[in-house]
PDB file of C-alpha atoms in Angstrom:
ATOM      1  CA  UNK A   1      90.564 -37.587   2.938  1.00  0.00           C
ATOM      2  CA  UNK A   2      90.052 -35.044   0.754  1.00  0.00           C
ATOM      3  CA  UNK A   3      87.077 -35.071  -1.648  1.00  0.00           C
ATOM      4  CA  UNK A   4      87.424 -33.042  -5.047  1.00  0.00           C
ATOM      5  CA  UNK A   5      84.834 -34.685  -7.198  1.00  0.00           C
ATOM      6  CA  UNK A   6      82.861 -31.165  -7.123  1.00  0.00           C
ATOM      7  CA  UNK A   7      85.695 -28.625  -7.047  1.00  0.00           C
ATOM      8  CA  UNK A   8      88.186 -30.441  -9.985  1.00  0.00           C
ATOM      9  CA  UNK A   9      86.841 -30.300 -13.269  1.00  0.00           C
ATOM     10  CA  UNK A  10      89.804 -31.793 -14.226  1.00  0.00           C
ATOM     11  CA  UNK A  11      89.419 -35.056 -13.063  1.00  0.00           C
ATOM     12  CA  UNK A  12      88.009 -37.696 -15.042  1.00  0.00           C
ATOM     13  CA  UNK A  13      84.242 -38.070 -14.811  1.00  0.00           C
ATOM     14  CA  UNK A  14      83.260 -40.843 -12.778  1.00  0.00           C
ATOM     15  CA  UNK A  15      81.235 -43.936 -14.344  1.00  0.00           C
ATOM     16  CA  UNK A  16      79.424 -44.393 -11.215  1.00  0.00           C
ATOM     17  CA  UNK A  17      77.541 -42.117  -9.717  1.00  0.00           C
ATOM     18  CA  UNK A  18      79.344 -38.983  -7.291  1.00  0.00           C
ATOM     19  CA  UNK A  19      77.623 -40.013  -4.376  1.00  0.00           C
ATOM     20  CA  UNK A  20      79.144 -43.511  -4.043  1.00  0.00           C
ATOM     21  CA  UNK A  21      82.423 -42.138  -4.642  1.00  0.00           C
ATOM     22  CA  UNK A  22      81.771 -39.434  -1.943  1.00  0.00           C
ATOM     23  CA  UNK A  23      80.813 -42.161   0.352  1.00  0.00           C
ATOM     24  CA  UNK A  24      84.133 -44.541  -0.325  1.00  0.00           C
ATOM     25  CA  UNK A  25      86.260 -41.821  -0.324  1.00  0.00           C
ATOM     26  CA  UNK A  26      85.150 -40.971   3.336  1.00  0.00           C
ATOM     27  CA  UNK A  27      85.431 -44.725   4.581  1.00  0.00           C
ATOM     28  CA  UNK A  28      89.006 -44.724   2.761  1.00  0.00           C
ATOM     29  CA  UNK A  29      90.183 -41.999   5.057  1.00  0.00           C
ATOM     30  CA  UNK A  30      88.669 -43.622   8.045  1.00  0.00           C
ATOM     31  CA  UNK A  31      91.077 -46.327   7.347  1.00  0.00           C
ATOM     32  CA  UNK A  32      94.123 -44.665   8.478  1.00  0.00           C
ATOM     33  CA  UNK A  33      96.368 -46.067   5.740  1.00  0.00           C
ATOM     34  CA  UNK A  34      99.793 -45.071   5.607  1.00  0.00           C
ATOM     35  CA  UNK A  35     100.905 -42.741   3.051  1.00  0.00           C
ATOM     36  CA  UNK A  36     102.669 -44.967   0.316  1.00  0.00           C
ATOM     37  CA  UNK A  37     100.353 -47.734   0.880  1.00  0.00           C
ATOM     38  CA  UNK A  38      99.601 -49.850  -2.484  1.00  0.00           C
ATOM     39  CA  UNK A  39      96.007 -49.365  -3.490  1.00  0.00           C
ATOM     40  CA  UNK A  40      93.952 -50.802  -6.038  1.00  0.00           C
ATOM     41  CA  UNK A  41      90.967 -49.628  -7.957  1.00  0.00           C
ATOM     42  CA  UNK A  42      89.278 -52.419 -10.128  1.00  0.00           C
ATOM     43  CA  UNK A  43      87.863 -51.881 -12.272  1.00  0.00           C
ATOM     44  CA  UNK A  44      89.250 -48.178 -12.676  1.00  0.00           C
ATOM     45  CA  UNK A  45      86.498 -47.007 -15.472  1.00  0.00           C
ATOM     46  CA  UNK A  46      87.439 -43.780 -16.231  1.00  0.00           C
ATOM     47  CA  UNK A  47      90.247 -43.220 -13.637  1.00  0.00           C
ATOM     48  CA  UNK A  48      88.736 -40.870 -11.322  1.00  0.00           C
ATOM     49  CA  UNK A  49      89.110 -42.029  -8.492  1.00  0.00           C
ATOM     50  CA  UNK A  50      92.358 -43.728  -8.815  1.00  0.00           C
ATOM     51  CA  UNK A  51      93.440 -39.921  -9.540  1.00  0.00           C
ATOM     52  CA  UNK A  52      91.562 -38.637  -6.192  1.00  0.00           C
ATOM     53  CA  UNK A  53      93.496 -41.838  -4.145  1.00  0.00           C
ATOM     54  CA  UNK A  54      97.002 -40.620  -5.819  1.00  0.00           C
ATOM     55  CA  UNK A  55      96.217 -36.946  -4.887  1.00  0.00           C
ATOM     56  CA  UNK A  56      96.173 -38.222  -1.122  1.00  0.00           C
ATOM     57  CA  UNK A  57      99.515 -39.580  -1.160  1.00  0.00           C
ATOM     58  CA  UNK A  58      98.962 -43.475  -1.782  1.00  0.00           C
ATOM     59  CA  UNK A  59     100.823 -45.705  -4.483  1.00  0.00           C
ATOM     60  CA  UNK A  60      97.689 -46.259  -7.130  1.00  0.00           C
ATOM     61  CA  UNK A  61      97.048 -49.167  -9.485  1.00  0.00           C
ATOM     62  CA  UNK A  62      94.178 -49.678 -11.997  1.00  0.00           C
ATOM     63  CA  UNK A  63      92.610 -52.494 -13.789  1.00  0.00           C
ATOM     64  CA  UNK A  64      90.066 -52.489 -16.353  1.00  0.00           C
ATOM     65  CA  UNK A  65      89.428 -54.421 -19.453  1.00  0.00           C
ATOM     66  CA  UNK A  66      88.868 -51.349 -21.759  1.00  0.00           C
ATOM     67  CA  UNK A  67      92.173 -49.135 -20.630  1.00  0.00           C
ATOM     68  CA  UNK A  68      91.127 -46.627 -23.613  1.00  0.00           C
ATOM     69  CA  UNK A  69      88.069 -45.035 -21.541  1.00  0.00           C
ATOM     70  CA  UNK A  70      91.043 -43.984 -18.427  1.00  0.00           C
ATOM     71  CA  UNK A  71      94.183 -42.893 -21.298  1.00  0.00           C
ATOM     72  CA  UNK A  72      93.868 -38.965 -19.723  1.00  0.00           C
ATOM     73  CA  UNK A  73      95.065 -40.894 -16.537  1.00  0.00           C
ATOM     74  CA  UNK A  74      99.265 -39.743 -16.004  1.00  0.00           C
ATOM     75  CA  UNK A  75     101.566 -42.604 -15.809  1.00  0.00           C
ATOM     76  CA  UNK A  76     101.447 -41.783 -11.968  1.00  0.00           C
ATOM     77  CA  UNK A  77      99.117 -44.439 -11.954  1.00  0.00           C
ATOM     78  CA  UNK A  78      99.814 -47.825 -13.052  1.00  0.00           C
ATOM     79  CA  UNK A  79      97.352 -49.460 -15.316  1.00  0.00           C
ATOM     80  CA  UNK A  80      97.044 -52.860 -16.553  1.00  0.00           C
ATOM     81  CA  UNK A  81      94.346 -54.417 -18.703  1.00  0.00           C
ATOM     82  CA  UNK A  82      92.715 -57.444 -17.616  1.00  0.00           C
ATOM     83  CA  UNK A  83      89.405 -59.617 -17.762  1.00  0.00           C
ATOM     84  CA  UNK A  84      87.983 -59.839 -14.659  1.00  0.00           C
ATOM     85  CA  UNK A  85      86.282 -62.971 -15.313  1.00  0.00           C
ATOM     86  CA  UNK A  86      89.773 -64.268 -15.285  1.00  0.00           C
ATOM     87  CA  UNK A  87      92.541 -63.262 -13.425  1.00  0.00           C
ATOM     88  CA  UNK A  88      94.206 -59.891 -11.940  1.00  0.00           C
ATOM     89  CA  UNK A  89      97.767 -59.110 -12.655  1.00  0.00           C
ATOM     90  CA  UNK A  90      99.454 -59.114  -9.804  1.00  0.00           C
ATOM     91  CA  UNK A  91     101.576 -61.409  -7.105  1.00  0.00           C
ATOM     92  CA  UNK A  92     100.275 -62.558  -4.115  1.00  0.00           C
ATOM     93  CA  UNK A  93      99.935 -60.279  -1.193  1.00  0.00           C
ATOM     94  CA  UNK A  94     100.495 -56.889  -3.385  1.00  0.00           C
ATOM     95  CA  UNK A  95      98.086 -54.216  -2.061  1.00  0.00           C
ATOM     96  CA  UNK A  96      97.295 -52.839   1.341  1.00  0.00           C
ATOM     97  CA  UNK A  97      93.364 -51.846   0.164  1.00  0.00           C
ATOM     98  CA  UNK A  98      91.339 -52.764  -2.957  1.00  0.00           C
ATOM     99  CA  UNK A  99      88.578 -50.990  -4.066  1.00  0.00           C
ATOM    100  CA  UNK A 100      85.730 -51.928  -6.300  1.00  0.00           C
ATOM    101  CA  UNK A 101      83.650 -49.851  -7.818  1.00  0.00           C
ATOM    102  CA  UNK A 102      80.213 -50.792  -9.342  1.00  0.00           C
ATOM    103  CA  UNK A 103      81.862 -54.150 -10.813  1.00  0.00           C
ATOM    104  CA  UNK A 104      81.315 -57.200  -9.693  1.00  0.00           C
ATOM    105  CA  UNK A 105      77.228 -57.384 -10.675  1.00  0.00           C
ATOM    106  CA  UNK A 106      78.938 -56.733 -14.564  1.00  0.00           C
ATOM    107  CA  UNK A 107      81.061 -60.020 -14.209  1.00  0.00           C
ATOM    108  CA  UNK A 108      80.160 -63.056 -15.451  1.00  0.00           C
ATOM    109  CA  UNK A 109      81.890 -64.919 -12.596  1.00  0.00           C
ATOM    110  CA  UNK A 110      81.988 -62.801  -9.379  1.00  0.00           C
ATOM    111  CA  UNK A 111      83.622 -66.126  -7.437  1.00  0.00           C
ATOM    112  CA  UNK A 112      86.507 -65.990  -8.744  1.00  0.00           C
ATOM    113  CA  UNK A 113      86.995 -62.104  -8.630  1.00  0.00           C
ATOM    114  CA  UNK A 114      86.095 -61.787  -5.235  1.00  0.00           C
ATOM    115  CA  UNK A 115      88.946 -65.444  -4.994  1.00  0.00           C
ATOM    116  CA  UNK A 116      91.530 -63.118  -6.948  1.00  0.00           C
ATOM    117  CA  UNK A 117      90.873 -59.951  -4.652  1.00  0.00           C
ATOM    118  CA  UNK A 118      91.601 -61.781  -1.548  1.00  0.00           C
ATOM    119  CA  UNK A 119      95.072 -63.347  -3.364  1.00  0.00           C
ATOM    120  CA  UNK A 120      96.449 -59.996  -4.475  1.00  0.00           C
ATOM    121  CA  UNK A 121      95.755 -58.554  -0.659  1.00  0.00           C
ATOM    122  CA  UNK A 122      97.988 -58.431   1.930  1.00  0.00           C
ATOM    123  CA  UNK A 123      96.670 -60.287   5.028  1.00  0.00           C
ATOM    124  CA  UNK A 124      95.207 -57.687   7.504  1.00  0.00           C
ATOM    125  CA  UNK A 125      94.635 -55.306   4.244  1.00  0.00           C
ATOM    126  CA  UNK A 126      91.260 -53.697   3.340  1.00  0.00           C
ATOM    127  CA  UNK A 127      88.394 -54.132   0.502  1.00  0.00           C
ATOM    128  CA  UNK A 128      85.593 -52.001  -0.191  1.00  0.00           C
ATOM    129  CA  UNK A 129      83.126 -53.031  -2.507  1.00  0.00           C
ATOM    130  CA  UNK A 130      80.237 -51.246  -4.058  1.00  0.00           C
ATOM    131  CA  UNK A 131      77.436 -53.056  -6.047  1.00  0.00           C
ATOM    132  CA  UNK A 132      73.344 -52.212  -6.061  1.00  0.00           C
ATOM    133  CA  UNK A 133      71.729 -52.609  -3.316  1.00  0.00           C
ATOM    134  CA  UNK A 134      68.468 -55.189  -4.083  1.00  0.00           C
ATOM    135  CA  UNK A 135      68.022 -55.645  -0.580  1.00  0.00           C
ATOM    136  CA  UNK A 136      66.674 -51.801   0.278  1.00  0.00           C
ATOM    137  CA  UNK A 137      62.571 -51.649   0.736  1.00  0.00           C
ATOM    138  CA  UNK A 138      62.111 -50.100  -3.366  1.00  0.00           C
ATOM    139  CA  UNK A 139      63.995 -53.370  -4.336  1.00  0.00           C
ATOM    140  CA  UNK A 140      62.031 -55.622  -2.150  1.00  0.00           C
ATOM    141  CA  UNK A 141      59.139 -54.467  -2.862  1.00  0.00           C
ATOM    142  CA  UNK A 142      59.719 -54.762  -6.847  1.00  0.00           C
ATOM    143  CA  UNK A 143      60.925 -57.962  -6.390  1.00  0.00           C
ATOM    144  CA  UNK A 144      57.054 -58.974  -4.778  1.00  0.00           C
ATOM    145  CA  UNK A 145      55.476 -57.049  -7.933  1.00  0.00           C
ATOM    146  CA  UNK A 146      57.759 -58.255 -10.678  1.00  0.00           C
ATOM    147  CA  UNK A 147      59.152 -61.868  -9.466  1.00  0.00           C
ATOM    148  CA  UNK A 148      62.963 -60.512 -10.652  1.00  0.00           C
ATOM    149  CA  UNK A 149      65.995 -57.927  -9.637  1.00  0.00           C
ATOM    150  CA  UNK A 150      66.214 -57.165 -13.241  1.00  0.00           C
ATOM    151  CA  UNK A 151      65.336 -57.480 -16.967  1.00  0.00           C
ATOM    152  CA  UNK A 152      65.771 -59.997 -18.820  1.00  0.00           C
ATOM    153  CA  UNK A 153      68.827 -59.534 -21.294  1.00  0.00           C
ATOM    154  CA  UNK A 154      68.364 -61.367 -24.483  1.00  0.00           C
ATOM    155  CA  UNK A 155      70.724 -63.578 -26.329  1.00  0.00           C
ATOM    156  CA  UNK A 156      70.930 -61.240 -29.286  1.00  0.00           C
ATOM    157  CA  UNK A 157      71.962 -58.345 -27.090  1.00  0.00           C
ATOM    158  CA  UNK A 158      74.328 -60.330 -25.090  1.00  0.00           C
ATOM    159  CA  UNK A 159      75.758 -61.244 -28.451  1.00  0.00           C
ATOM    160  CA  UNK A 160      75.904 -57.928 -29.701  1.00  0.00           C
ATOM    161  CA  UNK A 161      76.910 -55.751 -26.504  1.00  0.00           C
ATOM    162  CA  UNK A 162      79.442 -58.328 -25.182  1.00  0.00           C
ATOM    163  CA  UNK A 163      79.571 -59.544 -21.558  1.00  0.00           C
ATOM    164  CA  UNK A 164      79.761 -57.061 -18.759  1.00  0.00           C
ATOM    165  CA  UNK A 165      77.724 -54.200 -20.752  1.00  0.00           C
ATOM    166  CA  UNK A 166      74.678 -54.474 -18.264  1.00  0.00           C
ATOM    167  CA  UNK A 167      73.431 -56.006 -14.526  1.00  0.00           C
ATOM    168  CA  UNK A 168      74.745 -59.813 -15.237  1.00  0.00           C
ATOM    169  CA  UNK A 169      74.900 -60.683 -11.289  1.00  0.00           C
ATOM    170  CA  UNK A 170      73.324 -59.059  -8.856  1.00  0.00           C
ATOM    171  CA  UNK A 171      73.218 -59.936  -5.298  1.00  0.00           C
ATOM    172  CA  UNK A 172      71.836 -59.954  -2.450  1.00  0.00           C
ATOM    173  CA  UNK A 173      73.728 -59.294   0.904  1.00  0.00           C
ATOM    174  CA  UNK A 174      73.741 -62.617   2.259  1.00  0.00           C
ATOM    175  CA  UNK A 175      75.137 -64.055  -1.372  1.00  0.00           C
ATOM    176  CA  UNK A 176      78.101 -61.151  -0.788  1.00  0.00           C
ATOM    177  CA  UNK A 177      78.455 -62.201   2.389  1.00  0.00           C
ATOM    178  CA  UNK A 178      79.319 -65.629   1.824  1.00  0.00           C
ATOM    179  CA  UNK A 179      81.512 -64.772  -1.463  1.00  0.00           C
ATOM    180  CA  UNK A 180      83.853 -62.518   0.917  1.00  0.00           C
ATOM    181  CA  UNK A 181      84.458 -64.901   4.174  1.00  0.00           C
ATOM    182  CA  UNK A 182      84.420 -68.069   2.032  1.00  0.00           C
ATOM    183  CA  UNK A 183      88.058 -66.244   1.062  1.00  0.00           C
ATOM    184  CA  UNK A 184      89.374 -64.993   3.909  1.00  0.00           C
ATOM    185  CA  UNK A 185      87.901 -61.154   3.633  1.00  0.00           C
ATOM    186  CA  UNK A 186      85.920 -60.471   6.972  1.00  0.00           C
ATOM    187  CA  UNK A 187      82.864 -58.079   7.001  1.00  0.00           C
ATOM    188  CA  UNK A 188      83.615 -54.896   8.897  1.00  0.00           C
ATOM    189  CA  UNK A 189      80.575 -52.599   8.442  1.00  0.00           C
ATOM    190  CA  UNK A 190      78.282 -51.842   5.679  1.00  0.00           C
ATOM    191  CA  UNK A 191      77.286 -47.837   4.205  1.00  0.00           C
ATOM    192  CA  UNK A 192      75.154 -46.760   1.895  1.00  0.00           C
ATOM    193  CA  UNK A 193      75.617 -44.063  -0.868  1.00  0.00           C
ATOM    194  CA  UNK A 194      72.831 -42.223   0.376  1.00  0.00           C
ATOM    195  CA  UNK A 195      69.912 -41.998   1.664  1.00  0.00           C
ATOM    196  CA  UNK A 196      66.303 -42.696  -0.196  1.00  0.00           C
ATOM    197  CA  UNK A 197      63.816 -40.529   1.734  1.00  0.00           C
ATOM    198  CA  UNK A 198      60.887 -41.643  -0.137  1.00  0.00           C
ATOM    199  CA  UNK A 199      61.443 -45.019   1.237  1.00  0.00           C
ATOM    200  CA  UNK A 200      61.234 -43.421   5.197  1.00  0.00           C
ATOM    201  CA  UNK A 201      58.150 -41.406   4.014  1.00  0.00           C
ATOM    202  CA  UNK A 202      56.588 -44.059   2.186  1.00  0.00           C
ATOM    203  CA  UNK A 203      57.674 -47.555   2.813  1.00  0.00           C
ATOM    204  CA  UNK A 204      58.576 -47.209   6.624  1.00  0.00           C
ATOM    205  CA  UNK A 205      55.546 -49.580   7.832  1.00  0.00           C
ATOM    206  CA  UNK A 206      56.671 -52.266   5.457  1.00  0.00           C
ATOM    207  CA  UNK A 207      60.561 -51.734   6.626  1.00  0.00           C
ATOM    208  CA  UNK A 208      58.802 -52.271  10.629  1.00  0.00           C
ATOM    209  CA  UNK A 209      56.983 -55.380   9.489  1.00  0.00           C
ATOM    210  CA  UNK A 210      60.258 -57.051   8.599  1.00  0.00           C
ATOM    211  CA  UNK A 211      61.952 -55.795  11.747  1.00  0.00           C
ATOM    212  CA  UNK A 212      58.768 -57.172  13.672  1.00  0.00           C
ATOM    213  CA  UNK A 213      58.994 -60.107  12.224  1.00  0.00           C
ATOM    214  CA  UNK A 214      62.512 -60.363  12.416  1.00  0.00           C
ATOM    215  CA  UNK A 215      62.485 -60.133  16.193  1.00  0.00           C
ATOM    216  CA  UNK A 216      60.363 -62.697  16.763  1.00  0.00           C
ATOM    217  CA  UNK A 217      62.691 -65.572  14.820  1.00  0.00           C
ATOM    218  CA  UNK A 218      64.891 -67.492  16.700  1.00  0.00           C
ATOM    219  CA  UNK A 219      68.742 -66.653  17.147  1.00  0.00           C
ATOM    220  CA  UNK A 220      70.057 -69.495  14.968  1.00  0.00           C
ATOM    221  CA  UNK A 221      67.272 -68.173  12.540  1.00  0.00           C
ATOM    222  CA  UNK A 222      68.565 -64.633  12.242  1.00  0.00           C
ATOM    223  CA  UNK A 223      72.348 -66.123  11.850  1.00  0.00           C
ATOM    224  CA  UNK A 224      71.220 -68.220   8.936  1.00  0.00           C
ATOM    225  CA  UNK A 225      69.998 -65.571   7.186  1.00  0.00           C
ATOM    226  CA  UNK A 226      71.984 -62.451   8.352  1.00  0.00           C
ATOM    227  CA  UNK A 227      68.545 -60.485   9.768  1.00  0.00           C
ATOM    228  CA  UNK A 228      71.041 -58.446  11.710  1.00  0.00           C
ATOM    229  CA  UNK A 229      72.361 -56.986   8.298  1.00  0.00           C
ATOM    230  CA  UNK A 230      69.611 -57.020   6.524  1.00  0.00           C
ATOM    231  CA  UNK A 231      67.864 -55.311   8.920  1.00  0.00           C
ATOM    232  CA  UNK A 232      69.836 -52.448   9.360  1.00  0.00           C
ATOM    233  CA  UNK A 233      69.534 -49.027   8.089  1.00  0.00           C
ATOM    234  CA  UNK A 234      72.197 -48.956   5.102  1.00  0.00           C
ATOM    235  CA  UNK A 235      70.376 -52.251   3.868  1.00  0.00           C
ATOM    236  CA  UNK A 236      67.175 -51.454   4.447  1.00  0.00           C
ATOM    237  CA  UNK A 237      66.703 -47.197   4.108  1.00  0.00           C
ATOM    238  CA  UNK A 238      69.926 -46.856   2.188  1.00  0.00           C
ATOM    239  CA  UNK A 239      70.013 -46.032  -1.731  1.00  0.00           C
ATOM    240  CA  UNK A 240      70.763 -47.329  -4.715  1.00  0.00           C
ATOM    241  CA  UNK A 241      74.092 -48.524  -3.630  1.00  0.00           C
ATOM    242  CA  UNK A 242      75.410 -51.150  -1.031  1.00  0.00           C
ATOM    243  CA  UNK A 243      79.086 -50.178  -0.113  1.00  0.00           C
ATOM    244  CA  UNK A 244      80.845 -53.045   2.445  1.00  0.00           C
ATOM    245  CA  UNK A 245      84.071 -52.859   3.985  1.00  0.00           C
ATOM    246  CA  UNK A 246      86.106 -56.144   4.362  1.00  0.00           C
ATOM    247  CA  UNK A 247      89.580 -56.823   6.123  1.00  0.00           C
ATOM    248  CA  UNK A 248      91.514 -59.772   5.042  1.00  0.00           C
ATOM    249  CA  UNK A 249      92.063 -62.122   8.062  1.00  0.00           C
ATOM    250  CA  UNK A 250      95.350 -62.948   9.082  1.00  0.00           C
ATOM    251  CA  UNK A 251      96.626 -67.227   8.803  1.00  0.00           C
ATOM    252  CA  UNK A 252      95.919 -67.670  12.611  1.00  0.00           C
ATOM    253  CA  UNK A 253      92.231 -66.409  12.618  1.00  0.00           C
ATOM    254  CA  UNK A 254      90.654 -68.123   9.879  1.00  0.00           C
TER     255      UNK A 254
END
């Protein structure tokens, strides 16, 4: 799938960061979707990558709550405003792939999006989802330091700013994990958006003392907790981003 992020300068300018689009874009054409198949990107931000996913031949529809930040978008793709707190406007069953972008950690209540995404997607259809990854070594090892993920947002800013404006929800994998198969939308794979050398260089014996200690826990242990993912590479040595791809299961297999 082709990748003009670089070489277009007249695409809209992504909201999150070229890297993470790089990577999705890659896993999209991995996918083998048929030309014409209904895609959509939520929220769309700017638009560029719902422009990028029209340029490769698929039918492209974008949600957002703020619709003014994507208006260089051509009708070509169809745009509908929404809060994603809420519901997305759509009928059952609607889209072949939906893609999320940096979202769901700016919602107030991820359950319901995530409950939403898996009604407006065909059974057997695909969702990628993007959202920081707290689970790499840096992360973990801020967490030990500073007891939290993130700041502290204040009352007064939340007031002013509005919800979604900053980190409201962020997760770790096994809390995304749960979210997706509790509605139907099985795990494939996980990827990261890059990788952070400076955690190999630096952080590598602390990344073998959790894989030591992970082998040594019992099986039922490491299934409770999803070791096996949160011991791998992407989770682990990847970067700032977690990217998971999810297939909706089909009536007879959940």
């Amino acid at each position: 799938m082709d990748n003009p992020l670089s070489t277009n300068p007249m695409l809209p300018k992504p909201r999150a960061r070229e890297e993470i689009h790089q990577a999705v874009i890659s896993l999209i054409g991995k996918l083998n979707l048929a030309k014409g198949s209904k895609v959509l990107d939520v929220p769309m931000g700017p638009g560029a990558l719902s422009v990028i996913l029209f340029q490769n031949g698929y039918q492209v529809f974008g949600v957002d709550i703020d619709l003014a930040q994507s208006e260089s978008v051509q009708s070509y793709v169809i745009r509908k405003k929404a809060d994603l707190n809420n519901s997305i406007p759509f009928e059952d069953e609607f889209f072949d792939l939906v893609v999320s972008l940096e979202g769901i950690e700016h919602l107030e209540n991820p359950f319901q999006f995530i409950r939403e995404i898996s009604r407006v997607l065909r059974q057997g259809g695909y969702f990628i989802l993007s959202t920081p990854n707290i689970c790499n070594l840096e992360e973990r090892l801020n967490y030990l330091l500073r007891g939290s993920f993130y700041r502290f947002i204040s009352p007064n800013e939340f007031k002013e700013k509005g919800s979604g404006f900053d980190h409201q929800n962020l997760m770790t994998w096994v809390e995304m994990k749960q979210i997706l198969e509790w509605n139907g939308l099985k795990p494939l794979f996980l990827e990261k958006d890059k990788i952070k050398w400076r955690q190999i260089l630096f952080l590598w014996p602390l990344g073998l003392l959790i894989w030591l200690y992970g082998r040594l826990q019992p099986a039922t242990r490491r299934k409770k907790y999803c070791m096996d993912d949160n011991e791998s590479f992407p989770v682990m040595f990847g970067g700032s981003s977690l990217i998971s791809v999810s297939k909706k299961l089909f009536m007879n297999e959940i």
